[in-house]
PDB file of C-alpha atoms and ligand atoms in Angstrom:
ATOM      1  CA  UNK A 857      36.467 -11.414   7.397  1.00  0.00           C
ATOM      2  CA  UNK A 858      32.540 -12.589   7.480  1.00  0.00           C
ATOM      3  CA  UNK A 859      30.375  -9.965   5.521  1.00  0.00           C
ATOM      4  CA  UNK A 860      28.651  -7.272   7.604  1.00  0.00           C
ATOM      5  CA  UNK A 861      25.307  -8.277   6.336  1.00  0.00           C
ATOM      6  CA  UNK A 862      24.835 -12.030   5.332  1.00  0.00           C
ATOM      7  CA  UNK A 863      21.285 -12.095   4.179  1.00  0.00           C
ATOM      8  CA  UNK A 864      20.464  -9.034   2.238  1.00  0.00           C
ATOM      9  CA  UNK A 865      16.784  -8.727   0.684  1.00  0.00           C
ATOM     10  CA  UNK A 866      16.152  -6.105  -1.807  1.00  0.00           C
ATOM     11  CA  UNK A 867      12.339  -5.323  -3.070  1.00  0.00           C
ATOM     12  CA  UNK A 868      12.302  -3.660  -6.373  1.00  0.00           C
ATOM     13  CA  UNK A 869       9.262  -1.672  -8.046  1.00  0.00           C
ATOM     14  CA  UNK A 870       8.473   0.235 -11.178  1.00  0.00           C
ATOM     15  CA  UNK A 871      10.637   3.064 -10.024  1.00  0.00           C
ATOM     16  CA  UNK A 872      14.048   0.981 -10.848  1.00  0.00           C
ATOM     17  CA  UNK A 873      12.977   0.474 -14.529  1.00  0.00           C
ATOM     18  CA  UNK A 874      12.028   4.030 -15.072  1.00  0.00           C
ATOM     19  CA  UNK A 875      15.012   5.185 -16.543  1.00  0.00           C
ATOM     20  CA  UNK A 876      15.140   2.129 -18.918  1.00  0.00           C
ATOM     21  CA  UNK A 877      11.997   3.908 -20.436  1.00  0.00           C
ATOM     22  CA  UNK A 878       9.107   1.696 -18.909  1.00  0.00           C
ATOM     23  CA  UNK A 879       6.333   3.608 -17.205  1.00  0.00           C
ATOM     24  CA  UNK A 880       5.553   3.502 -13.484  1.00  0.00           C
ATOM     25  CA  UNK A 881       1.997   2.894 -12.363  1.00  0.00           C
ATOM     26  CA  UNK A 882       1.248   5.789  -9.959  1.00  0.00           C
ATOM     27  CA  UNK A 883       3.396   8.691 -11.050  1.00  0.00           C
ATOM     28  CA  UNK A 884       2.004  11.354 -13.197  1.00  0.00           C
ATOM     29  CA  UNK A 885       1.466  10.012 -16.601  1.00  0.00           C
ATOM     30  CA  UNK A 886       1.963   6.397 -15.143  1.00  0.00           C
ATOM     31  CA  UNK A 887       0.112   3.371 -16.278  1.00  0.00           C
ATOM     32  CA  UNK A 888      -2.946   3.794 -14.103  1.00  0.00           C
ATOM     33  CA  UNK A 889      -3.602   7.213 -15.271  1.00  0.00           C
ATOM     34  CA  UNK A 890      -4.188   5.949 -18.767  1.00  0.00           C
ATOM     35  CA  UNK A 891      -5.903   2.375 -18.058  1.00  0.00           C
ATOM     36  CA  UNK A 892      -8.427   1.398 -15.449  1.00  0.00           C
ATOM     37  CA  UNK A 893      -7.109  -1.589 -13.119  1.00  0.00           C
ATOM     38  CA  UNK A 894     -10.619  -3.169 -13.275  1.00  0.00           C
ATOM     39  CA  UNK A 895     -10.522  -3.194 -17.203  1.00  0.00           C
ATOM     40  CA  UNK A 896      -7.052  -4.897 -17.636  1.00  0.00           C
ATOM     41  CA  UNK A 897      -5.591  -6.184 -14.666  1.00  0.00           C
ATOM     42  CA  UNK A 898      -8.092  -8.645 -12.982  1.00  0.00           C
ATOM     43  CA  UNK A 899      -9.510 -11.979 -13.756  1.00  0.00           C
ATOM     44  CA  UNK A 900     -12.853 -10.400 -14.110  1.00  0.00           C
ATOM     45  CA  UNK A 901     -11.486  -8.158 -16.611  1.00  0.00           C
ATOM     46  CA  UNK A 902     -10.010 -11.091 -18.643  1.00  0.00           C
ATOM     47  CA  UNK A 903     -13.048 -13.359 -18.453  1.00  0.00           C
ATOM     48  CA  UNK A 904     -15.377 -10.081 -19.797  1.00  0.00           C
ATOM     49  CA  UNK A 905     -13.027  -8.894 -22.366  1.00  0.00           C
ATOM     50  CA  UNK A 906      -9.980 -10.956 -23.098  1.00  0.00           C
ATOM     51  CA  UNK A 907      -8.789  -9.167 -26.250  1.00  0.00           C
ATOM     52  CA  UNK A 908      -8.664  -5.868 -24.408  1.00  0.00           C
ATOM     53  CA  UNK A 909      -6.566  -7.393 -21.545  1.00  0.00           C
ATOM     54  CA  UNK A 910      -4.132  -9.041 -24.126  1.00  0.00           C
ATOM     55  CA  UNK A 911      -3.855  -5.644 -25.995  1.00  0.00           C
ATOM     56  CA  UNK A 912      -2.753  -3.816 -22.745  1.00  0.00           C
ATOM     57  CA  UNK A 913      -0.028  -6.732 -21.896  1.00  0.00           C
ATOM     58  CA  UNK A 914       0.859  -7.193 -25.643  1.00  0.00           C
ATOM     59  CA  UNK A 915       1.771  -3.413 -25.703  1.00  0.00           C
ATOM     60  CA  UNK A 916       3.730  -3.872 -22.339  1.00  0.00           C
ATOM     61  CA  UNK A 917       5.542  -6.867 -23.593  1.00  0.00           C
ATOM     62  CA  UNK A 918       6.620  -5.171 -26.718  1.00  0.00           C
ATOM     63  CA  UNK A 919       7.973  -2.205 -24.510  1.00  0.00           C
ATOM     64  CA  UNK A 920      10.029  -4.546 -22.202  1.00  0.00           C
ATOM     65  CA  UNK A 921      11.533  -6.434 -25.302  1.00  0.00           C
ATOM     66  CA  UNK A 922      12.827  -2.824 -26.613  1.00  0.00           C
ATOM     67  CA  UNK A 923      14.025  -1.729 -23.008  1.00  0.00           C
ATOM     68  CA  UNK A 924      17.459  -2.324 -21.565  1.00  0.00           C
ATOM     69  CA  UNK A 925      18.750  -2.378 -18.074  1.00  0.00           C
ATOM     70  CA  UNK A 926      20.076   0.404 -16.548  1.00  0.00           C
ATOM     71  CA  UNK A 927      22.691   1.379 -13.929  1.00  0.00           C
ATOM     72  CA  UNK A 928      20.355   0.565 -11.084  1.00  0.00           C
ATOM     73  CA  UNK A 929      19.932  -3.072 -12.295  1.00  0.00           C
ATOM     74  CA  UNK A 930      23.477  -3.724 -13.168  1.00  0.00           C
ATOM     75  CA  UNK A 931      24.387  -2.350  -9.493  1.00  0.00           C
ATOM     76  CA  UNK A 932      22.365  -5.053  -7.973  1.00  0.00           C
ATOM     77  CA  UNK A 933      23.675  -7.735 -10.040  1.00  0.00           C
ATOM     78  CA  UNK A 934      27.253  -6.516  -9.094  1.00  0.00           C
ATOM     79  CA  UNK A 935      26.149  -6.672  -5.194  1.00  0.00           C
ATOM     80  CA  UNK A 936      24.894 -10.258  -5.834  1.00  0.00           C
ATOM     81  CA  UNK A 937      28.364 -11.043  -7.501  1.00  0.00           C
ATOM     82  CA  UNK A 938      30.810  -9.104  -5.430  1.00  0.00           C
ATOM     83  CA  UNK A 939      29.001  -9.339  -1.782  1.00  0.00           C
ATOM     84  CA  UNK A 940      30.250 -12.338   0.549  1.00  0.00           C
ATOM     85  CA  UNK A 941      26.805 -12.834   2.059  1.00  0.00           C
ATOM     86  CA  UNK A 942      23.674 -13.749   0.088  1.00  0.00           C
ATOM     87  CA  UNK A 943      21.612 -11.055  -1.847  1.00  0.00           C
ATOM     88  CA  UNK A 944      18.158 -11.629  -3.016  1.00  0.00           C
ATOM     89  CA  UNK A 945      16.078  -9.435  -4.910  1.00  0.00           C
ATOM     90  CA  UNK A 946      12.126  -9.624  -4.672  1.00  0.00           C
ATOM     91  CA  UNK A 947      10.770  -7.898  -7.785  1.00  0.00           C
ATOM     92  CA  UNK A 948       7.452  -6.726  -8.098  1.00  0.00           C
ATOM     93  CA  UNK A 949       8.309  -5.880 -11.891  1.00  0.00           C
ATOM     94  CA  UNK A 950       7.300  -8.060 -14.805  1.00  0.00           C
ATOM     95  CA  UNK A 951       9.994  -7.161 -16.839  1.00  0.00           C
ATOM     96  CA  UNK A 952      13.282  -9.216 -17.336  1.00  0.00           C
ATOM     97  CA  UNK A 953      15.845  -6.519 -16.747  1.00  0.00           C
ATOM     98  CA  UNK A 954      17.296  -7.703 -13.397  1.00  0.00           C
ATOM     99  CA  UNK A 955      17.995 -10.969 -15.079  1.00  0.00           C
ATOM    100  CA  UNK A 956      19.177  -9.629 -18.049  1.00  0.00           C
ATOM    101  CA  UNK A 957      21.461  -7.348 -16.025  1.00  0.00           C
ATOM    102  CA  UNK A 958      23.030 -10.548 -14.087  1.00  0.00           C
ATOM    103  CA  UNK A 959      20.865 -10.996 -11.174  1.00  0.00           C
ATOM    104  CA  UNK A 960      20.526 -14.804 -10.374  1.00  0.00           C
ATOM    105  CA  UNK A 961      18.735 -14.934  -7.148  1.00  0.00           C
ATOM    106  CA  UNK A 962      15.472 -13.322  -7.962  1.00  0.00           C
ATOM    107  CA  UNK A 963      11.839 -13.666  -7.327  1.00  0.00           C
ATOM    108  CA  UNK A 964       9.080 -12.216  -9.564  1.00  0.00           C
ATOM    109  CA  UNK A 965       6.330 -12.139  -7.155  1.00  0.00           C
ATOM    110  CA  UNK A 966       4.047 -10.233  -9.462  1.00  0.00           C
ATOM    111  CA  UNK A 967       4.858 -12.711 -12.472  1.00  0.00           C
ATOM    112  CA  UNK A 968       6.823 -12.188 -15.830  1.00  0.00           C
ATOM    113  CA  UNK A 969       5.570 -10.495 -18.829  1.00  0.00           C
ATOM    114  CA  UNK A 970       7.628 -12.681 -21.012  1.00  0.00           C
ATOM    115  CA  UNK A 971       5.805 -15.815 -20.056  1.00  0.00           C
ATOM    116  CA  UNK A 972       2.443 -17.211 -20.391  1.00  0.00           C
ATOM    117  CA  UNK A 973       0.362 -19.653 -18.650  1.00  0.00           C
ATOM    118  CA  UNK A 974      -2.364 -22.285 -19.702  1.00  0.00           C
ATOM    119  CA  UNK A 975      -4.766 -22.635 -16.815  1.00  0.00           C
ATOM    120  CA  UNK A 976      -6.171 -25.918 -18.715  1.00  0.00           C
ATOM    121  CA  UNK A 977      -2.750 -27.854 -18.433  1.00  0.00           C
ATOM    122  CA  UNK A 978      -0.737 -25.660 -16.177  1.00  0.00           C
ATOM    123  CA  UNK A 979       2.050 -25.012 -18.646  1.00  0.00           C
ATOM    124  CA  UNK A 980       4.367 -21.963 -18.472  1.00  0.00           C
ATOM    125  CA  UNK A 981       6.239 -20.985 -21.277  1.00  0.00           C
ATOM    126  CA  UNK A 982       8.416 -18.303 -22.595  1.00  0.00           C
ATOM    127  CA  UNK A 983       6.568 -15.986 -24.798  1.00  0.00           C
ATOM    128  CA  UNK A 984       7.674 -12.996 -26.746  1.00  0.00           C
ATOM    129  CA  UNK A 985       4.898 -12.515 -29.121  1.00  0.00           C
ATOM    130  CA  UNK A 986       1.439 -10.736 -29.103  1.00  0.00           C
ATOM    131  CA  UNK A 987      -1.419 -13.072 -27.804  1.00  0.00           C
ATOM    132  CA  UNK A 988      -4.962 -13.144 -28.634  1.00  0.00           C
ATOM    133  CA  UNK A 989      -7.920 -15.005 -27.469  1.00  0.00           C
ATOM    134  CA  UNK A 990      -7.567 -17.392 -30.215  1.00  0.00           C
ATOM    135  CA  UNK A 991      -3.936 -18.268 -29.537  1.00  0.00           C
ATOM    136  CA  UNK A 992      -3.745 -21.904 -28.721  1.00  0.00           C
ATOM    137  CA  UNK A 993      -1.746 -23.156 -26.150  1.00  0.00           C
ATOM    138  CA  UNK A 994       1.363 -25.049 -27.742  1.00  0.00           C
ATOM    139  CA  UNK A 995       1.320 -27.783 -24.903  1.00  0.00           C
ATOM    140  CA  UNK A 996      -2.185 -28.894 -25.045  1.00  0.00           C
ATOM    141  CA  UNK A 997      -3.865 -27.019 -28.022  1.00  0.00           C
ATOM    142  CA  UNK A 998      -6.892 -25.529 -25.839  1.00  0.00           C
ATOM    143  CA  UNK A 999      -7.792 -22.469 -27.423  1.00  0.00           C
ATOM    144  CA  UNK A1000      -9.281 -19.520 -25.409  1.00  0.00           C
ATOM    145  CA  UNK A1001      -7.680 -19.867 -22.123  1.00  0.00           C
ATOM    146  CA  UNK A1002      -3.718 -18.894 -22.642  1.00  0.00           C
ATOM    147  CA  UNK A1003      -2.906 -15.877 -20.400  1.00  0.00           C
ATOM    148  CA  UNK A1004       0.037 -13.679 -19.401  1.00  0.00           C
ATOM    149  CA  UNK A1005       1.952 -15.374 -16.532  1.00  0.00           C
ATOM    150  CA  UNK A1006       0.967 -12.321 -14.463  1.00  0.00           C
ATOM    151  CA  UNK A1007      -0.439 -11.744 -11.098  1.00  0.00           C
ATOM    152  CA  UNK A1008      -3.669  -9.908 -11.400  1.00  0.00           C
ATOM    153  CA  UNK A1009      -5.237  -7.910  -8.636  1.00  0.00           C
ATOM    154  CA  UNK A1010      -7.391 -10.235  -6.576  1.00  0.00           C
ATOM    155  CA  UNK A1011      -4.914 -13.165  -7.216  1.00  0.00           C
ATOM    156  CA  UNK A1012      -1.864 -14.313  -4.756  1.00  0.00           C
ATOM    157  CA  UNK A1013       1.613 -13.247  -5.353  1.00  0.00           C
ATOM    158  CA  UNK A1014       3.848 -15.889  -6.420  1.00  0.00           C
ATOM    159  CA  UNK A1015       6.604 -17.496  -3.995  1.00  0.00           C
ATOM    160  CA  UNK A1016       5.139 -15.799  -0.808  1.00  0.00           C
ATOM    161  CA  UNK A1017       6.286 -18.680   1.531  1.00  0.00           C
ATOM    162  CA  UNK A1018       9.933 -18.237   0.264  1.00  0.00           C
ATOM    163  CA  UNK A1019       9.803 -14.491   0.460  1.00  0.00           C
ATOM    164  CA  UNK A1020       8.537 -14.566   4.066  1.00  0.00           C
ATOM    165  CA  UNK A1021      11.446 -17.082   4.908  1.00  0.00           C
ATOM    166  CA  UNK A1022      13.920 -14.441   3.325  1.00  0.00           C
ATOM    167  CA  UNK A1023      12.731 -11.495   5.167  1.00  0.00           C
ATOM    168  CA  UNK A1024      12.715 -13.393   8.526  1.00  0.00           C
ATOM    169  CA  UNK A1025      16.370 -14.105   8.165  1.00  0.00           C
ATOM    170  CA  UNK A1026      17.597 -10.757   6.144  1.00  0.00           C
ATOM    171  CA  UNK A1027      19.779  -8.584   8.301  1.00  0.00           C
ATOM    172  CA  UNK A1028      19.484  -5.890   5.422  1.00  0.00           C
ATOM    173  CA  UNK A1029      16.280  -4.926   3.685  1.00  0.00           C
ATOM    174  CA  UNK A1030      16.326  -2.412   1.084  1.00  0.00           C
ATOM    175  CA  UNK A1031      13.241  -1.088  -0.828  1.00  0.00           C
ATOM    176  CA  UNK A1032      14.040   0.454  -4.209  1.00  0.00           C
ATOM    177  CA  UNK A1033      11.584   2.435  -6.451  1.00  0.00           C
ATOM    178  CA  UNK A1034       8.162   1.450  -5.280  1.00  0.00           C
ATOM    179  CA  UNK A1035       5.774   3.568  -3.863  1.00  0.00           C
ATOM    180  CA  UNK A1036       4.385   1.480  -1.085  1.00  0.00           C
ATOM    181  CA  UNK A1037       0.822   1.073  -2.250  1.00  0.00           C
ATOM    182  CA  UNK A1038       0.475  -2.333  -3.072  1.00  0.00           C
ATOM    183  CA  UNK A1039       0.198  -5.281  -0.362  1.00  0.00           C
ATOM    184  CA  UNK A1040       1.595  -7.811   0.413  1.00  0.00           C
ATOM    185  CA  UNK A1041       4.881  -5.909  -0.762  1.00  0.00           C
ATOM    186  CA  UNK A1042       4.154  -2.788   0.805  1.00  0.00           C
ATOM    187  CA  UNK A1043       3.902  -4.651   4.161  1.00  0.00           C
ATOM    188  CA  UNK A1044       7.493  -6.494   3.824  1.00  0.00           C
ATOM    189  CA  UNK A1045       9.205  -3.499   5.775  1.00  0.00           C
ATOM    190  CA  UNK A1046       6.647  -4.240   8.642  1.00  0.00           C
ATOM    191  CA  UNK A1047       7.558  -7.875   8.777  1.00  0.00           C
ATOM    192  CA  UNK A1048      11.234  -7.066   8.616  1.00  0.00           C
ATOM    193  CA  UNK A1049      11.002  -4.629  11.578  1.00  0.00           C
ATOM    194  CA  UNK A1050       8.783  -7.172  13.646  1.00  0.00           C
ATOM    195  CA  UNK A1051      11.303 -10.064  12.772  1.00  0.00           C
ATOM    196  CA  UNK A1052      14.482  -8.173  14.380  1.00  0.00           C
ATOM    197  CA  UNK A1053      17.032  -5.731  14.125  1.00  0.00           C
ATOM    198  CA  UNK A1054      17.748  -5.653  10.375  1.00  0.00           C
ATOM    199  CA  UNK A1055      18.825  -2.491   8.910  1.00  0.00           C
ATOM    200  CA  UNK A1056      16.407  -1.018   6.729  1.00  0.00           C
ATOM    201  CA  UNK A1057      17.120   1.376   3.648  1.00  0.00           C
ATOM    202  CA  UNK A1058      14.540   3.249   1.237  1.00  0.00           C
ATOM    203  CA  UNK A1059      16.199   4.328  -2.236  1.00  0.00           C
ATOM    204  CA  UNK A1060      13.628   6.090  -4.314  1.00  0.00           C
ATOM    205  CA  UNK A1061      12.541   9.128  -6.250  1.00  0.00           C
ATOM    206  CA  UNK A1062      10.235  10.549  -3.725  1.00  0.00           C
ATOM    207  CA  UNK A1063       9.562   9.131   0.015  1.00  0.00           C
ATOM    208  CA  UNK A1064       7.173   6.157  -0.434  1.00  0.00           C
ATOM    209  CA  UNK A1065       3.961   5.579   1.922  1.00  0.00           C
ATOM    210  CA  UNK A1066       6.249   3.456   4.364  1.00  0.00           C
ATOM    211  CA  UNK A1067       8.932   6.246   4.538  1.00  0.00           C
ATOM    212  CA  UNK A1068       8.890   6.627   8.256  1.00  0.00           C
ATOM    213  CA  UNK A1069       9.688   2.819   8.651  1.00  0.00           C
ATOM    214  CA  UNK A1070      13.204   3.006   7.133  1.00  0.00           C
ATOM    215  CA  UNK A1071      16.192   4.030   9.016  1.00  0.00           C
ATOM    216  CA  UNK A1072      18.263   4.956   5.975  1.00  0.00           C
ATOM    217  CA  UNK A1073      16.876   7.039   2.725  1.00  0.00           C
ATOM    218  CA  UNK A1074      18.135   8.161  -0.104  1.00  0.00           C
ATOM    219  CA  UNK A1075      16.163  10.206  -2.624  1.00  0.00           C
ATOM    220  CA  UNK A1076      17.038  10.589  -6.291  1.00  0.00           C
ATOM    221  CA  UNK A1077      16.742   8.541  -9.570  1.00  0.00           C
ATOM    222  CA  UNK A1078      17.667   4.908  -9.222  1.00  0.00           C
ATOM    223  CA  UNK A1079      20.350   4.971 -11.873  1.00  0.00           C
ATOM    224  CA  UNK A1080      22.252   7.323  -9.314  1.00  0.00           C
ATOM    225  CA  UNK A1081      21.436   6.488  -6.090  1.00  0.00           C
ATOM    226  CA  UNK A1082      21.577   2.773  -6.521  1.00  0.00           C
ATOM    227  CA  UNK A1083      25.174   2.341  -7.810  1.00  0.00           C
ATOM    228  CA  UNK A1084      26.319   4.855  -5.048  1.00  0.00           C
ATOM    229  CA  UNK A1085      24.668   2.892  -2.359  1.00  0.00           C
ATOM    230  CA  UNK A1086      26.006  -0.413  -3.560  1.00  0.00           C
ATOM    231  CA  UNK A1087      29.558   0.905  -3.683  1.00  0.00           C
ATOM    232  CA  UNK A1088      28.920   2.281   0.078  1.00  0.00           C
ATOM    233  CA  UNK A1089      27.709  -1.213   0.915  1.00  0.00           C
ATOM    234  CA  UNK A1090      30.534  -3.069  -0.508  1.00  0.00           C
ATOM    235  CA  UNK A1091      33.103  -0.603   1.105  1.00  0.00           C
ATOM    236  CA  UNK A1092      31.400  -1.673   4.492  1.00  0.00           C
ATOM    237  CA  UNK A1093      30.162   2.010   4.985  1.00  0.00           C
ATOM    238  CA  UNK A1094      26.588   1.077   5.479  1.00  0.00           C
TER     239      UNK A1094
HETATM  240  P1  LIG B 992       4.607   2.782  -8.492  1.00  0.00           P
HETATM  241  O1  LIG B 992       4.120   3.418  -9.904  1.00  0.00           O
HETATM  242  O2  LIG B 992       3.300   2.483  -7.407  1.00  0.00           O
HETATM  243  O3  LIG B 992       5.643   3.397  -7.699  1.00  0.00           O
HETATM  244  C1  LIG B 992       6.840   3.744  -8.379  1.00  0.00           C
HETATM  245  C2  LIG B 992       7.739   4.396  -7.480  1.00  0.00           C
HETATM  246  O4  LIG B 992       8.774   4.833  -8.314  1.00  0.00           O
HETATM  247  C3  LIG B 992       7.156   5.738  -6.942  1.00  0.00           C
HETATM  248  O5  LIG B 992       7.490   5.724  -5.530  1.00  0.00           O
HETATM  249  C4  LIG B 992       8.037   6.974  -7.814  1.00  0.00           C
HETATM  250  O6  LIG B 992       8.450   7.961  -6.941  1.00  0.00           O
HETATM  251  C5  LIG B 992       9.475   5.993  -7.822  1.00  0.00           C
HETATM  252  N1  LIG B 992      10.327   6.387  -9.032  1.00  0.00           N
HETATM  253  C6  LIG B 992       9.751   6.844 -10.287  1.00  0.00           C
HETATM  254  N2  LIG B 992      10.882   7.072 -11.080  1.00  0.00           N
HETATM  255  C7  LIG B 992      11.849   6.802 -10.573  1.00  0.00           C
HETATM  256  C8  LIG B 992      13.291   6.743 -10.716  1.00  0.00           C
HETATM  257  N3  LIG B 992      13.669   7.142 -11.823  1.00  0.00           N
HETATM  258  N4  LIG B 992      14.275   6.254  -9.821  1.00  0.00           N
HETATM  259  C9  LIG B 992      13.594   5.784  -8.571  1.00  0.00           C
HETATM  260  N5  LIG B 992      12.338   5.904  -8.373  1.00  0.00           N
HETATM  261  C10 LIG B 992      11.692   6.454  -9.226  1.00  0.00           C
HETATM  262  O7  LIG B 992       5.030   1.363  -8.670  1.00  0.00           O
HETATM  263  P2  LIG B 992       5.247  -0.067  -7.639  1.00  0.00           P
HETATM  264  O8  LIG B 992       5.262   0.453  -6.312  1.00  0.00           O
HETATM  265  O9  LIG B 992       6.274  -0.668  -8.349  1.00  0.00           O
HETATM  266  O10 LIG B 992       1.172  -4.521  -9.746  1.00  0.00           O
HETATM  267  O11 LIG B 992       3.741  -0.655  -8.030  1.00  0.00           O
HETATM  268  C11 LIG B 992       3.338  -1.864  -7.487  1.00  0.00           C
HETATM  269  C12 LIG B 992       2.345  -2.811  -8.081  1.00  0.00           C
HETATM  270  O12 LIG B 992       1.290  -1.752  -8.285  1.00  0.00           O
HETATM  271  C13 LIG B 992       3.188  -3.062  -9.570  1.00  0.00           C
HETATM  272  O13 LIG B 992       3.801  -4.312  -9.223  1.00  0.00           O
HETATM  273  C14 LIG B 992       1.707  -3.263 -10.170  1.00  0.00           C
HETATM  274  C15 LIG B 992       1.021  -2.129  -9.902  1.00  0.00           C
HETATM  275  O14 LIG B 992      -0.236  -2.095  -9.778  1.00  0.00           O
HETATM  276  C16 LIG B 992       0.280  -5.211 -10.400  1.00  0.00           C
HETATM  277  O15 LIG B 992       0.102  -5.189 -11.544  1.00  0.00           O
HETATM  278  C17 LIG B 992      -0.232  -6.340  -9.725  1.00  0.00           C
END
């Protein structure tokens, strides 16, 4: 029997990693309540005070290394494995918890904290240690420009063409753990609705800004709601 949904796209945000101990951005006590975006997450901030920007990402890199995937990450990996159709996860998260849980068809649209990039030679390298402005690029030895492989505010997210193609063909779009504040990801639901008749689902702790645009909504902690949803989907009940 053909799969009910042949092309599933799942957008994830910080909420899916909250139960792994990683802070979200806009919840009470979230990252943006403690740090100013324009001091740590823009190209201008990096030019002005690279040490401060490195300190911010060094702290977050250490936390990611200590964190473990939770039931929601594992449920999405199980879906990819068990579902007959294609399942893609497009994540705004820079942690590696989806891949550690087993997801393979995965796009990191905001970059990856366990990678660094050298603007001088273009190298993108796996990186687990702290960075400083004095860290030389291991590929070309240039000092002073190695940066986290992260999309900062004002920069273009990665792989937008591939994402747009997946959104055009998808027949099920699921948004998990994202507040709907940051574009272009916050606009994916509108693209999906414009493109056709895909089923649209929001799984979140609280309703997002785009709540009204989703047909099916389930609210609760991702570690509970996502596995429940995946089991229903695999049983043909969605
Ligand atoms: P936000 O912090 O804006 O939103 C997190 C969402 O997760 C909120 O809607 C919460 O209700 C929900 N949430 C919290 N705990 C949850 C849980 N246990 N289970 C399920 N949901 C939970 O984070 P994002 O929407 O991911 O970008 O933020 C988008 C982008 O803004 C990030 O990728 C980052 C940030 O600035 C950059 O840094 C470029």
